Short mmCIF file of C-alpha atoms in Angstrom, two decimals:
data_model
loop_
_atom_site.label_atom_id
_atom_site.label_comp_id
_atom_site.label_asym_id
_atom_site.label_seq_id
_atom_site.Cartn_x
_atom_site.Cartn_y
_atom_site.Cartn_z
CA ASN A 640 -12.55 7.92 -0.09
CA ALA A 641 -9.04 7.91 -1.86
CA GLY A 642 -6.83 8.31 1.37
CA VAL A 643 -3.32 6.79 0.23
CA THR A 644 -2.69 5.69 -2.88
CA GLN A 645 0.74 3.84 -4.22
CA THR A 646 1.29 3.03 -7.90
CA PRO A 647 2.54 0.53 -8.74
CA LYS A 648 0.85 -2.76 -6.77
CA PHE A 649 3.34 -5.27 -8.17
CA ARG A 650 6.98 -5.00 -9.73
CA ILE A 651 9.49 -6.69 -10.74
CA LEU A 652 12.66 -5.43 -11.95
CA LYS A 653 16.29 -6.54 -12.76
CA ILE A 654 19.15 -6.38 -10.58
CA GLY A 655 20.79 -2.03 -11.67
CA GLN A 656 17.75 -0.71 -12.83
CA SER A 657 16.04 1.86 -11.06
CA MET A 658 12.20 3.12 -10.89
CA THR A 659 10.07 4.86 -8.89
CA LEU A 660 7.06 4.32 -6.66
CA GLN A 661 4.23 6.71 -6.66
CA CYS A 662 2.49 7.97 -3.64
CA THR A 663 -0.31 10.18 -3.34
CA GLN A 664 -2.76 11.48 -0.15
CA ASP A 665 -5.90 13.57 -0.32
CA MET A 666 -6.42 14.62 2.89
CA ASN A 667 -3.72 17.20 3.09
CA HIS A 668 -1.62 15.78 5.78
CA ASN A 669 1.53 17.46 6.06
CA TYR A 670 3.66 14.41 7.14
CA MET A 671 4.25 11.27 4.58
CA TYR A 672 6.22 8.13 5.27
CA TRP A 673 8.16 5.60 3.15
CA TYR A 674 8.43 1.88 5.10
CA ARG A 675 9.45 -1.36 4.20
CA GLN A 676 8.41 -4.55 5.54
CA ASP A 677 10.20 -7.70 4.91
CA PRO A 678 8.66 -10.97 4.85
CA GLY A 679 7.18 -12.08 8.56
CA MET A 680 9.05 -8.62 9.65
CA GLY A 681 7.73 -5.17 11.08
CA LEU A 682 8.08 -1.99 9.50
CA LYS A 683 11.38 0.60 8.87
CA LEU A 684 11.29 3.57 8.20
CA ILE A 685 12.95 4.44 5.10
CA TYR A 686 12.32 8.04 4.13
CA TYR A 687 9.65 10.73 5.76
CA SER A 688 8.31 14.13 5.38
CA VAL A 689 7.23 16.78 7.57
CA GLY A 690 6.02 19.17 4.71
CA ALA A 691 6.41 20.18 1.25
CA GLY A 692 10.22 19.99 0.52
CA ILE A 693 11.58 19.00 3.41
CA THR A 694 12.64 15.14 4.17
CA ASP A 695 14.46 13.14 6.11
CA LYS A 696 16.44 9.78 6.36
CA GLY A 697 14.54 6.81 8.65
CA GLU A 698 16.35 3.69 9.80
CA VAL A 699 16.98 2.82 6.09
CA PRO A 700 17.70 5.29 3.69
CA ASN A 701 20.45 3.75 1.64
CA GLY A 702 19.80 2.88 -2.00
CA TYR A 703 16.69 5.08 -2.01
CA ASN A 704 16.03 8.88 -2.43
CA VAL A 705 12.45 10.84 -1.78
CA SER A 706 11.31 14.18 -2.80
CA ARG A 707 8.48 16.00 -1.69
CA SER A 708 7.11 19.07 -3.85
CA THR A 709 3.46 19.14 -3.08
CA THR A 710 1.80 18.27 -0.16
CA GLU A 711 -0.08 15.71 -1.83
CA ASP A 712 3.22 13.49 -3.46
CA PHE A 713 6.27 11.70 -2.04
CA PRO A 714 7.57 9.77 -4.36
CA LEU A 715 10.86 7.01 -3.87
CA ARG A 716 13.08 6.35 -6.03
CA LEU A 717 14.91 2.80 -6.27
CA GLU A 718 18.78 3.71 -8.16
CA LEU A 719 20.54 0.63 -8.78
CA ALA A 720 18.30 -1.84 -7.42
CA ALA A 721 20.07 -4.74 -5.50
CA PRO A 722 18.33 -8.00 -4.36
CA SER A 723 18.32 -6.81 -0.64
CA GLN A 724 15.61 -4.28 -1.88
CA THR A 725 13.49 -6.79 -2.65
CA SER A 726 10.47 -6.25 0.11
CA VAL A 727 6.82 -4.80 0.29
CA TYR A 728 6.78 -0.63 0.10
CA PHE A 729 4.06 1.41 1.96
CA CYS A 730 3.49 4.70 2.12
CA ALA A 731 1.85 6.44 4.50
CA SER A 732 0.37 9.96 6.01
CA SER A 733 -0.20 11.61 9.06
CA GLY A 734 -1.67 15.14 10.47
CA THR A 735 -1.04 16.68 13.24
CA ALA A 736 0.76 15.15 16.60
CA GLY A 737 -1.75 12.45 17.92
CA ASP A 738 -3.30 11.71 14.25
CA THR A 739 -3.49 8.61 13.16
CA ILE A 740 -1.33 7.25 10.81
CA TYR A 741 -3.14 5.93 7.28
CA PHE A 742 -1.56 3.90 5.06
CA GLY A 743 -1.69 2.93 1.36
CA GLU A 744 -2.13 -0.58 0.24
CA GLY A 745 1.80 -1.41 -0.60
CA SER A 746 4.07 -2.16 -3.45
CA TRP A 747 5.47 -5.30 -4.11
CA LEU A 748 8.39 -5.30 -5.48
CA THR A 749 10.89 -7.98 -6.60
CA VAL A 750 14.64 -7.58 -7.43
CA VAL A 751 16.01 -10.81 -9.88
CA ALA B 901 15.58 6.10 21.91
CA GLN B 902 12.06 5.18 20.92
CA SER B 903 10.89 1.58 20.91
CA VAL B 904 7.91 -0.90 21.42
CA ALA B 905 8.51 -4.09 22.20
CA GLN B 906 5.58 -7.21 21.23
CA PRO B 907 6.81 -9.82 23.53
CA GLU B 908 4.81 -12.56 21.50
CA ASP B 909 5.20 -13.54 18.29
CA GLN B 910 2.54 -16.20 18.19
CA VAL B 911 -0.49 -15.65 19.95
CA ASN B 912 -3.09 -18.71 19.70
CA VAL B 913 -6.67 -18.72 20.80
CA ALA B 914 -9.99 -20.66 20.37
CA GLU B 915 -13.04 -18.87 18.98
CA GLY B 916 -14.78 -17.73 21.59
CA ASN B 917 -11.98 -17.05 24.41
CA PRO B 918 -10.93 -13.73 25.41
CA LEU B 919 -7.68 -12.51 23.55
CA THR B 920 -4.74 -10.42 24.75
CA VAL B 921 -1.83 -9.15 22.33
CA LYS B 922 0.87 -7.59 24.75
CA CYS B 923 2.45 -4.28 24.00
CA THR B 924 5.32 -2.49 25.91
CA TYR B 925 7.02 0.78 25.27
CA SER B 926 9.46 3.10 26.25
CA VAL B 927 9.88 6.70 25.02
CA SER B 928 10.71 9.85 26.82
CA GLY B 929 7.61 12.17 27.15
CA ASN B 930 3.79 11.65 27.22
CA PRO B 931 3.47 9.02 24.13
CA TYR B 932 0.41 8.69 21.64
CA LEU B 933 -0.27 4.72 21.71
CA PHE B 934 -1.77 3.08 18.41
CA TRP B 935 -2.82 -0.44 17.25
CA TYR B 936 -3.02 -1.68 13.68
CA VAL B 937 -3.99 -4.50 12.02
CA GLN B 938 -2.83 -6.00 8.72
CA TYR B 939 -4.33 -8.51 7.04
CA PRO B 940 -2.60 -10.91 4.72
CA ASN B 941 -1.50 -8.96 1.33
CA ARG B 942 -3.00 -5.52 2.38
CA GLY B 943 -1.89 -2.35 3.88
CA LEU B 944 -2.26 -1.59 8.01
CA GLN B 945 -5.92 -0.73 9.05
CA PHE B 946 -6.00 1.87 12.30
CA LEU B 947 -7.80 -0.10 15.15
CA LEU B 948 -7.68 2.46 18.12
CA LYS B 949 -5.39 4.77 19.70
CA TYR B 950 -4.72 6.35 23.20
CA ILE B 951 -3.68 10.32 23.26
CA THR B 952 -5.16 11.34 26.48
CA GLY B 953 -7.37 10.48 29.46
CA ASP B 954 -9.43 7.29 30.04
CA ASN B 955 -7.07 4.58 29.97
CA LEU B 956 -9.55 2.41 28.41
CA VAL B 957 -10.15 2.81 25.22
CA LYS B 958 -12.34 1.10 22.35
CA GLY B 959 -11.66 0.73 18.88
CA SER B 960 -13.13 -0.75 16.12
CA TYR B 961 -13.93 -4.66 15.20
CA GLY B 962 -14.86 -4.69 19.39
CA PHE B 963 -10.95 -4.40 19.88
CA GLU B 964 -10.37 -2.04 22.96
CA ALA B 965 -6.74 -1.61 24.63
CA GLU B 966 -5.61 -0.74 28.37
CA PHE B 967 -3.28 1.96 28.81
CA ASN B 968 -0.84 1.77 32.28
CA LYS B 969 1.78 4.38 32.56
CA SER B 970 3.28 2.90 35.28
CA GLN B 971 4.03 -0.58 33.55
CA THR B 972 4.46 1.53 30.56
CA SER B 973 1.92 -0.87 28.11
CA PHE B 974 -0.79 -1.23 26.10
CA HIS B 975 -2.42 -4.26 25.72
CA LEU B 976 -5.07 -4.99 23.07
CA LYS B 977 -7.60 -7.08 24.32
CA LYS B 978 -11.27 -8.57 23.23
CA PRO B 979 -13.61 -10.41 25.27
CA SER B 980 -14.76 -13.18 22.45
CA ALA B 981 -12.07 -13.76 19.30
CA LEU B 982 -13.12 -14.66 16.15
CA VAL B 983 -11.93 -16.92 13.76
CA SER B 984 -11.94 -13.31 11.24
CA ASP B 985 -9.58 -11.86 13.38
CA SER B 986 -6.46 -13.73 12.46
CA ALA B 987 -3.97 -11.37 11.44
CA LEU B 988 -1.01 -9.45 12.04
CA TYR B 989 -1.16 -7.09 14.81
CA PHE B 990 1.36 -4.00 14.85
CA CYS B 991 1.74 -1.89 18.28
CA ALA B 992 2.53 1.72 17.47
CA VAL B 993 3.57 4.78 19.35
CA ARG B 994 4.30 8.20 18.55
CA PRO B 995 6.35 11.08 21.26
CA SER B 996 3.58 13.63 21.61
CA GLY B 997 5.83 16.47 19.63
CA GLY B 998 7.46 13.88 17.72
CA GLN B 999 7.36 13.74 13.80
CA ASN B 1000 8.19 9.95 13.94
CA PHE B 1001 6.24 6.60 14.61
CA VAL B 1002 7.67 3.75 15.65
CA PHE B 1003 6.20 0.25 15.40
CA GLY B 1004 6.61 -2.80 17.46
CA PRO B 1005 7.82 -6.32 15.39
CA GLY B 1006 4.39 -7.73 15.16
CA THR B 1007 2.28 -10.37 16.54
CA ARG B 1008 0.71 -13.21 14.73
CA LEU B 1009 -2.74 -14.05 15.94
CA SER B 1010 -4.60 -16.95 15.17
CA VAL B 1011 -8.15 -17.90 16.09
CA LEU B 1012 -9.22 -21.55 15.72
CA PRO B 1013 -12.31 -22.87 15.16
#
């Protein structure tokens, strides 16, 4: 059972570089989310999507972009990486209201 | 606005003793409530949820939680703690009909041998 798969697991970026975190789910879930977790902190919602072609900002969207061209995929793009974007990023998905949210294993990103 | 509070940053308990991790919430309408656990360098894993029905919900690894509507609480409990229960625990709420989950800040549980 694959569930939610994120790549890469680890990445070091230089300031000003760009990259895309990939996320795919095989549960046919409509809802997908990107969270970041800073050391010792809780989760902050970056962007979410309620279905293919529909995305919306979460709590901390600045410096990020997303797209949702298919139900399965929800990539997160970092433009012009900054040290403040050093964090652990989690992709997640859920079905209809009341359904559990399932998380990927996380992507550790360091910006130097 | 929806919010979730976990009033304790850290809970310490001796192995074999009962444990409680507290959660209170503020949400309009009827909430869906969840508990997740996070082990070091891993993603969050689902423990249990309350949608409707019996206020006492049983979940994975012997955990249970009690929904108290009047106190807007959803405390996580386990009758006998194990050292392997040591982890970071997150409470989350999803308003009925809502699109997003709101997570609490997390409580670090340490079970001492």
